[in-house]
XYZ file of C-alpha atoms in Angstrom:
473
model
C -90.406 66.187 -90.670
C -89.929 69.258 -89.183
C -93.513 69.622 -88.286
C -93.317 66.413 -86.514
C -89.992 66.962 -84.839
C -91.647 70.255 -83.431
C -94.622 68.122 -81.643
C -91.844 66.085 -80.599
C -90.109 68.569 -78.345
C -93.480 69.523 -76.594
C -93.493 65.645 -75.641
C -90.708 65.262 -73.941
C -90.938 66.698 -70.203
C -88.129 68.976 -69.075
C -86.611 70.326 -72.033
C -87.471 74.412 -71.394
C -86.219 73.874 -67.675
C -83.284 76.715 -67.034
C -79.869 75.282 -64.795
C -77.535 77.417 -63.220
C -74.106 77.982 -65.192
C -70.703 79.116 -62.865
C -70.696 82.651 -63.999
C -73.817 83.632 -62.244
C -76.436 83.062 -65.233
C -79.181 80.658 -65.992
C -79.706 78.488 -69.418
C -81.928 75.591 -70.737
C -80.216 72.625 -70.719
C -78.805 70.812 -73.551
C -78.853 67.153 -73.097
C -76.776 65.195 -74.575
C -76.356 62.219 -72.674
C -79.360 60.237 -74.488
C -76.993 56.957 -74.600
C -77.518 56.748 -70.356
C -81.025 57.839 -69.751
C -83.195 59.275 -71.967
C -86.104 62.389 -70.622
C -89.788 60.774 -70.387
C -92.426 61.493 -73.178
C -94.306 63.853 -71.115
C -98.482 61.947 -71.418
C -96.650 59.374 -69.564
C -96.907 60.686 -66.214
C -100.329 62.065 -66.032
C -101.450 58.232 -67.495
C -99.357 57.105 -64.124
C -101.445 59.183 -62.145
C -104.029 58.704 -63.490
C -103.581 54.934 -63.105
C -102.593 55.326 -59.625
C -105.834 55.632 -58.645
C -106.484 51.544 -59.910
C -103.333 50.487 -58.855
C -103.145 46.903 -57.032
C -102.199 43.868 -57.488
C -101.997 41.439 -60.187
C -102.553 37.898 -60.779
C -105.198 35.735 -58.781
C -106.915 39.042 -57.060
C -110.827 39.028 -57.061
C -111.257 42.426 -56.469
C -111.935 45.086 -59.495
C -108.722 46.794 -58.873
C -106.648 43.573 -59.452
C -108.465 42.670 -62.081
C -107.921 45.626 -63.942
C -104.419 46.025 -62.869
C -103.725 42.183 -64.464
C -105.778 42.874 -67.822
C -103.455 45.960 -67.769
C -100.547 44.568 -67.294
C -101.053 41.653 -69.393
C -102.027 44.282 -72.432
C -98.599 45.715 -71.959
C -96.821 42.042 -72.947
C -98.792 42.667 -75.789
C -98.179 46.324 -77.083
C -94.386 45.922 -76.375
C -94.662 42.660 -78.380
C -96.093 44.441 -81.085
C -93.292 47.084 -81.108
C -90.112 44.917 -81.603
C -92.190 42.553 -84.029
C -92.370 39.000 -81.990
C -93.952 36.214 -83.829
C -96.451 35.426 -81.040
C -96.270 31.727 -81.859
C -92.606 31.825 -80.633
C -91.384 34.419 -78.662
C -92.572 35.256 -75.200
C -92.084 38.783 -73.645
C -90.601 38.484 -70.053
C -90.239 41.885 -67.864
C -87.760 42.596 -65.221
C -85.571 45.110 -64.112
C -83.421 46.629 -67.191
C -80.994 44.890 -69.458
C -78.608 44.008 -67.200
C -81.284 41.823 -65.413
C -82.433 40.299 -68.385
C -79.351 39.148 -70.059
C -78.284 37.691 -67.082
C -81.587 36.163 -66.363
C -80.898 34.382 -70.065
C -77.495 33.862 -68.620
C -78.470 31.647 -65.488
C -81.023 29.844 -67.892
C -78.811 28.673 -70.722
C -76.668 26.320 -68.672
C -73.809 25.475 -71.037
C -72.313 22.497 -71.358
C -68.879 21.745 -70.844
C -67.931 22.082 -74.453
C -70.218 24.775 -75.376
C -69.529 28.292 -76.069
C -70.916 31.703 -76.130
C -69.569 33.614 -78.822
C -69.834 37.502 -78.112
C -67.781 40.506 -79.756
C -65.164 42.950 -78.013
C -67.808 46.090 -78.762
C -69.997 44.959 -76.110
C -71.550 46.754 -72.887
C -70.421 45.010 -70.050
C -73.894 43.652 -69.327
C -73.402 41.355 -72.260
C -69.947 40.300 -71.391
C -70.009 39.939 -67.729
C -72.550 37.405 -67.451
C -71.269 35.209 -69.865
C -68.166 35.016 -68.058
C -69.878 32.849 -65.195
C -71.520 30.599 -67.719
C -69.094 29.165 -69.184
C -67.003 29.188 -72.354
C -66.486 32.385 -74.006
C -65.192 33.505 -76.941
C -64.804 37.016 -78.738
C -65.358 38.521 -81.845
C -62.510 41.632 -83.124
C -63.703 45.049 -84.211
C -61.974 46.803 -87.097
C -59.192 49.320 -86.391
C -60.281 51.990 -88.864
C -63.944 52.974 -87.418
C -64.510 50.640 -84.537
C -67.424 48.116 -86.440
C -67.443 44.408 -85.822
C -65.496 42.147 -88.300
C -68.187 40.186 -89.804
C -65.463 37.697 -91.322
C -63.851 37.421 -88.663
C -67.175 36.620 -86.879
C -67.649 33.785 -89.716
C -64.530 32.441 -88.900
C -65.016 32.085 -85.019
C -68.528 30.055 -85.824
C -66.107 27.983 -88.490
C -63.585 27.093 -85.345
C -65.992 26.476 -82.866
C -68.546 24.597 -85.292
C -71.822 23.219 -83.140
C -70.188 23.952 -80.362
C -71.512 28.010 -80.291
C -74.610 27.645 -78.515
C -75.545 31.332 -78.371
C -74.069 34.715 -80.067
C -74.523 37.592 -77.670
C -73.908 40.893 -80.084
C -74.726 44.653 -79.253
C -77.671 45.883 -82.034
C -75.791 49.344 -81.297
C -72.882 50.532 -79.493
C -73.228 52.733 -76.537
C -69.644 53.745 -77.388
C -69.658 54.182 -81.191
C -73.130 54.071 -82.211
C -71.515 51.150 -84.310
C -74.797 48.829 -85.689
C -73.709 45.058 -86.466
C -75.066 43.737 -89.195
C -77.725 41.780 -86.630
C -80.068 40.039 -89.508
C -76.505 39.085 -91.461
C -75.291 37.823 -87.976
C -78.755 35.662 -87.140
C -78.776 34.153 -90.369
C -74.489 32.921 -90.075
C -76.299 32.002 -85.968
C -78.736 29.852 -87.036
C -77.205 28.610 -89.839
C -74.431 27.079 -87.272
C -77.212 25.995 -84.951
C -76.581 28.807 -82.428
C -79.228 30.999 -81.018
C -78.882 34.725 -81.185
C -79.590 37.198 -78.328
C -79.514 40.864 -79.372
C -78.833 43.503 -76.471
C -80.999 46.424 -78.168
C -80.628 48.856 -75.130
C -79.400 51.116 -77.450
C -80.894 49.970 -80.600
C -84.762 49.905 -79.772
C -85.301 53.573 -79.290
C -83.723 54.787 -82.492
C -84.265 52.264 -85.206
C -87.025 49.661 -85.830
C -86.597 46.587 -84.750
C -88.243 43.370 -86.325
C -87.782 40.062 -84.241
C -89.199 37.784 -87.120
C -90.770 34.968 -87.380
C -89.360 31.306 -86.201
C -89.178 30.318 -89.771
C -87.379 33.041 -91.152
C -83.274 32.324 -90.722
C -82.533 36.084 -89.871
C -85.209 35.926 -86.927
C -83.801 37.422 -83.551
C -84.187 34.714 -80.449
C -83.490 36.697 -77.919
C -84.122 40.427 -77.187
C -83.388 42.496 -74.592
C -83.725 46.147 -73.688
C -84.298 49.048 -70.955
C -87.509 51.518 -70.265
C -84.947 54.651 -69.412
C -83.037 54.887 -73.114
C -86.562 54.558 -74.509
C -88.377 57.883 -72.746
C -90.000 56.098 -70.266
C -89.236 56.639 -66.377
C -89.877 54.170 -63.450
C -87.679 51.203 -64.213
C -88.737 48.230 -66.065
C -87.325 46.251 -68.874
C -87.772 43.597 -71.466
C -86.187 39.954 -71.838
C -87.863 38.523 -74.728
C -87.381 34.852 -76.079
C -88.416 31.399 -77.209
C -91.473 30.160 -74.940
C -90.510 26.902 -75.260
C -86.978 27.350 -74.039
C -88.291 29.358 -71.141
C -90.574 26.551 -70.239
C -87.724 23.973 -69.727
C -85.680 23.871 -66.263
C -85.508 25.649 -63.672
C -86.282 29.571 -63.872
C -83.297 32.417 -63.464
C -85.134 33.662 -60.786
C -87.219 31.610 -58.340
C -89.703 33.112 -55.733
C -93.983 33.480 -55.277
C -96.183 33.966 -58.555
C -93.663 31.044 -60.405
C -94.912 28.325 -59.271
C -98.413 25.894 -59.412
C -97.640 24.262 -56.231
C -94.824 23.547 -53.838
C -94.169 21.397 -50.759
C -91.367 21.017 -48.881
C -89.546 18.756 -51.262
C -91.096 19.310 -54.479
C -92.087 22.456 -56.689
C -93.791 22.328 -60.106
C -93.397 25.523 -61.976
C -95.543 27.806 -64.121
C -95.388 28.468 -67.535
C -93.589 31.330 -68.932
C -94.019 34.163 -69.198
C -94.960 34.202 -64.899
C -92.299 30.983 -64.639
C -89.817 33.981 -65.185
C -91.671 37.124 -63.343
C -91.275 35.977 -59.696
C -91.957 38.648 -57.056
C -94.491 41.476 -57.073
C -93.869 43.314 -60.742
C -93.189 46.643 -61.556
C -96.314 47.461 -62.723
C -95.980 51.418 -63.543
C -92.483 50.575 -64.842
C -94.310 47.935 -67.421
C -97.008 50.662 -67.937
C -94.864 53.814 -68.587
C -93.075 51.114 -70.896
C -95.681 50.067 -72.731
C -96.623 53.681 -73.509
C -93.553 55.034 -74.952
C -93.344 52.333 -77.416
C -96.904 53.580 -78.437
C -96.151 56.988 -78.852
C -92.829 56.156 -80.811
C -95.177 54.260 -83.199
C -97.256 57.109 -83.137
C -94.270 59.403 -84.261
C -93.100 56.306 -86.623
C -89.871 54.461 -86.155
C -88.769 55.484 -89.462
C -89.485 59.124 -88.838
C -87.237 58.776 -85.681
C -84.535 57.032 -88.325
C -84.542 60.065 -90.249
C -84.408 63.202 -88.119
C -81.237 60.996 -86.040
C -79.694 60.428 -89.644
C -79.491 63.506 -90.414
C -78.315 64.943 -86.580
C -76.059 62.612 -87.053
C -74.521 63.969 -90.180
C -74.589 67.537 -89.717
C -72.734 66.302 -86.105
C -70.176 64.409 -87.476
C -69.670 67.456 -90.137
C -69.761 70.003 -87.660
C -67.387 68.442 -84.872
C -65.182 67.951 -87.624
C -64.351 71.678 -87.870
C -63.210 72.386 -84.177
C -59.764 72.447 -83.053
C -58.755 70.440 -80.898
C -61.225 67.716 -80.711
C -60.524 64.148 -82.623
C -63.213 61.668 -82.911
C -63.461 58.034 -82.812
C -65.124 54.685 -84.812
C -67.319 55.705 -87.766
C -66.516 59.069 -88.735
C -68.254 59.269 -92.325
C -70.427 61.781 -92.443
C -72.261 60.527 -95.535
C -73.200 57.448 -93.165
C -72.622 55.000 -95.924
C -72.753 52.570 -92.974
C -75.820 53.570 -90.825
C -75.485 54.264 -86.909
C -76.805 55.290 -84.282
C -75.896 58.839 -82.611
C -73.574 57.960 -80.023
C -69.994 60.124 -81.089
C -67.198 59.425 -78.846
C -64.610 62.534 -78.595
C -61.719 63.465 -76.917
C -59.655 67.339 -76.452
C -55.930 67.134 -77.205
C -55.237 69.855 -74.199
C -57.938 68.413 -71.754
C -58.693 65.334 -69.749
C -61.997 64.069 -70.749
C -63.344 64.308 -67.139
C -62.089 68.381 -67.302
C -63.969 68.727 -70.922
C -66.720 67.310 -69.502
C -67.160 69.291 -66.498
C -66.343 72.048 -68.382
C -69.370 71.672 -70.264
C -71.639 70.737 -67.749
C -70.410 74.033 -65.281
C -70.554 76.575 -67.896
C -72.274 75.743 -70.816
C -75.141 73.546 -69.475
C -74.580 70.872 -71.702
C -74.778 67.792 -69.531
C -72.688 64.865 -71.450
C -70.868 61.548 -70.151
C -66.978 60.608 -69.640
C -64.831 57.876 -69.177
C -65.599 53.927 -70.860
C -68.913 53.548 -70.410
C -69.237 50.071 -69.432
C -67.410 49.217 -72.539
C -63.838 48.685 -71.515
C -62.123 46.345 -73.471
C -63.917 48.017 -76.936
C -62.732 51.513 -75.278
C -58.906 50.041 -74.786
C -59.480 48.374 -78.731
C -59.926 51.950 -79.742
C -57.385 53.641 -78.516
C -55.469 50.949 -79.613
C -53.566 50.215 -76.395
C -52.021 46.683 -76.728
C -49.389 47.386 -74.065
C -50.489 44.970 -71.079
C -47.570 46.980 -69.021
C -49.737 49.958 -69.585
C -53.230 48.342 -68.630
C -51.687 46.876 -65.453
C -50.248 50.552 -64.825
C -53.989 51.340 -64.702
C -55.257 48.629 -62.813
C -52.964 48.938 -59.697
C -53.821 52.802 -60.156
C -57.388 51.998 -59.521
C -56.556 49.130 -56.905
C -55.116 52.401 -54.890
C -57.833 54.038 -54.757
C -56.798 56.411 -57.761
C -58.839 57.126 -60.949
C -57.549 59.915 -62.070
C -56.020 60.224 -66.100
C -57.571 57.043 -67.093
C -58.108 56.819 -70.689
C -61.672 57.911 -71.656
C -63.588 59.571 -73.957
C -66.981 62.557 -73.682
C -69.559 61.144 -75.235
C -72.177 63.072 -77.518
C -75.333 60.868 -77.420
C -78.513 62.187 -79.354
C -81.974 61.261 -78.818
C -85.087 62.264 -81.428
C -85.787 65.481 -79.704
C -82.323 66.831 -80.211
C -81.745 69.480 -82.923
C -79.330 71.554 -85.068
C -79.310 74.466 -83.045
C -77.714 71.944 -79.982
C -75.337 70.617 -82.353
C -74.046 74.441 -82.905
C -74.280 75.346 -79.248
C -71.989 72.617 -78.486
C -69.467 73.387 -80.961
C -69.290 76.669 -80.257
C -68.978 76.003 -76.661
C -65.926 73.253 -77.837
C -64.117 75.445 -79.844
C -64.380 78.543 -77.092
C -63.238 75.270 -74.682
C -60.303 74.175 -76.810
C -59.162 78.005 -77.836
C -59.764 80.281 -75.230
C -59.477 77.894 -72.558
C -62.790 77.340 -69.276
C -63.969 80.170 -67.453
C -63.439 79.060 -64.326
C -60.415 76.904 -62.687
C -61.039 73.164 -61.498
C -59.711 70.918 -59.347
C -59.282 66.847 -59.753
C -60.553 64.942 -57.002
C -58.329 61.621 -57.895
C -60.372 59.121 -55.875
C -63.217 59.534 -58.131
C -61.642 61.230 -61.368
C -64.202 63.751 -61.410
C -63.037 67.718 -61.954
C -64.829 70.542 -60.005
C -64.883 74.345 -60.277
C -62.907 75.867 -57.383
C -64.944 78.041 -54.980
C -68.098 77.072 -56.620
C -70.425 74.645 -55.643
C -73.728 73.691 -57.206
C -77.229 74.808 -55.772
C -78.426 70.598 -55.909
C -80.378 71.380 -52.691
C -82.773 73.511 -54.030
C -83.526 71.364 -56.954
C -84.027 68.044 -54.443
C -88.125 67.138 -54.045
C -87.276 65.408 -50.737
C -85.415 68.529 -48.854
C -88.755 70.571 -50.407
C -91.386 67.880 -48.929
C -89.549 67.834 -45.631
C -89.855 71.712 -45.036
C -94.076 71.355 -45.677
């Protein structure tokens, strides 16, 4: 594995480049913030250029460009079908924009009826809360107070009170927060055993664990899928709603517009089939392309490989951040990972502001990390355990003013396949020299945003920015 985890770091683009630090010197940068966005695989971009050259349109041109842009595209459904294990009989792969565009794609589609109910968990992203709220009927499963994991029984007993009335469970197949993994094929089985469907938000599943759809016979087969390009090494912007053809093919689509439709007059419109029933508007063709790549090169590499090497970061993390003063950690925090998970570690200082740590860490150690809730609010306030409304509405008519400063938060440690042991040391030694010795430098709050800032210091951004460079040619 460590053969393989060496090609690995030549594949991803932008790992050996230096950033400046607020004393002066230069570093490489330690990234940490996998959970957000991850770096590309680096063959990606010269196959975009490449490409560029063919680029056009797709669907119904006669020209050899268009043609080869729609067998191209069309390939892609396929490859990324092939990577989250769709039974092509059943599932059809729709792309879009990200997550957040699928799910609530799926979320204008599913039309609930009056009694009906979505049955979701408190762990999730807000992408698969949000939505839900304008369909209808929702419902919400608890986490446990110990590590932060969905309560499976108590899941069982929310299908029990709201029997054939759940028409779909929307559960995370990782936290963003945690790295927390629900028991998803446990969870489709209880699903379809009710009569539900399932939808699983994998944006922060698919790039670290295999993922198997199923087929429509089996009772732990997934439904619904959806996930992002960016957490997956793949730049320009696409993802993946994937479902039941037949569901797609019924009513009207979540988003209407040219290339999803046979014909239309001025009072009548008959639509497609899916997958282009659901695709309206020119696609993002490099997005789909770049996509489609990754998920070949993570085959490549092996999904179980990637399993392995994150394991074991993961471990050595959680035994390692366990040692420095000062820092506490939240949900799962066995390092034996008797429960597996994915490497997302929520921490917080007990003598810093989360924002401070992580500027802190961005400014002088060139470790670039993430604060705050991360879209995850309510699972955030769950874990912290704050059950005083008085102190939530405290908050809210903080924020209301304009001021987001000391809101509760966490830095979060997110690690992606390329990350290694060494960066695990670097940033506990750059914690502990944080939480004993104190910054180098001293910040200021700006409370409008929350967001700390070393005094008399000011990053070079402008010299890094491709625009300001093409506009002095």
């Amino acid at each position: 594995m460590a053969a393989v985890l060496a090609d690995i770091r030549e594949m991803i683009a932008g790992l050996d480049r230096e950033v400046p630090l607020l004393n002066g010197t230069r570093r490489p940068y330690v990234n940490l913030d996998n959970a957000a966005t991850t770096p590309p695989f680096r063959e990606i971009l010269p196959m975009i250029h490449q490409f560029s050259e063919w680029y056009s349109s797709i669907h119904r041109g006669t020209g050899f460009k268009s043609l080869l842009s729609t067998q191209v595209y069309d390939r892609c459904r396929e490859v990324v079908g092939e990577f989250v294990g769709i039974d092509p009989d059943y599932h059809v792969v729709i792309f879009c924009q990200n997550t957040t565009d699928a799910i609530n794609r799926l979320c204008r589609r599913l039309r609930l009826k009056r009694d009906e109910v979505v049955l979701t968990t408190v762990m999730e992203h807000h992408s698969n809360l949000l939505p839900w709220r304008l369909a209808g009927n929702v419902d919400y499963v608890r986490i446990k107070s110990d590590n932060g994991s969905l309560d499976v029984e108590h899941f069982e007993a929310k299908m029990r009170e709201h029997e054939g009335k759940v028409k779909i469970v929307a559960v995370t197949g990782a936290s963003n927060t945690t790295g927390c993994m629900p028991p998803i094929k446990q969870l489709a089985r209880m699903a379809h055993a009710h009569g539900a469907y399932i939808l699983v938000d994998a944006a922060q599943l698919v790039a670290h664990r295999p993922i198997v759809m199923g087929r429509a016979d089996d009772p732990e087969h997934i439904d619904f899928l959806a996930f992002s390009a960016h957490k997956m090494y793949a730049p320009f912007g696409a993802g993946v709603l994937i479902g039941p053809q037949d569901f797609f093919n019924e009513g009207t689509p979540g988003l209407v517009g040219g290339g999803a439709v046979e014909l239309v007059t001025l009072g009548e419109v008959e639509w497609t089939v899916a997958p282009e029933r659901e695709e309206a508007g020119t696609p993002n063709l490099m997005g789909v392309l770049a996509l489609a790549r990754a998920t070949q090169i993570l085959r490549r590499i092996g999904m179980e490989n990637v399993a392995e090497h994150e394991r074991g970061l993961i471990k050595y993390a959680l035994r390692r951040l366990q040692k420095v003063p000062g820092i506490r950690m939240y949900g799962e925090r066995d390092h034996t990972l008797h429960c597996d998970r994915v490497g997302v570690i929520p921490i917080v200082a007990d003598e810093f502001d989360h924002g401070l740590l992580a500027a802190i860490l961005g400014y002088e150690w060139g470790i670039g990390v993430r604060h705050g809730c991360f879209c995850a609010q309510p699972y955030v306030r769950q874990l912290f355990e704050m059950e005083d409304d008085g102190q939530f509405s405290k908050f809210l008519r903080q924020v209301r003013e304009g001021d987001r400063s000391n809101l509760p938060g966490f830095v979060r440690i997110s690690l992606g396949i390329y990350n290694t042991i060494e960066e695990i040391d670097y940033l506990a030694a750059a914690l502990e020299s944080i939480t004993t010795r104190g910054p180098q430098g001293r910040y200021v709050l700006d409370r409008a945003t929350g967001e700390y800032s070393p005094i008399g210091y000011t990053l070079p951004l402008d010299a890094y920015d491709p625009l300001r460079a093409a506009a002095s040619l």
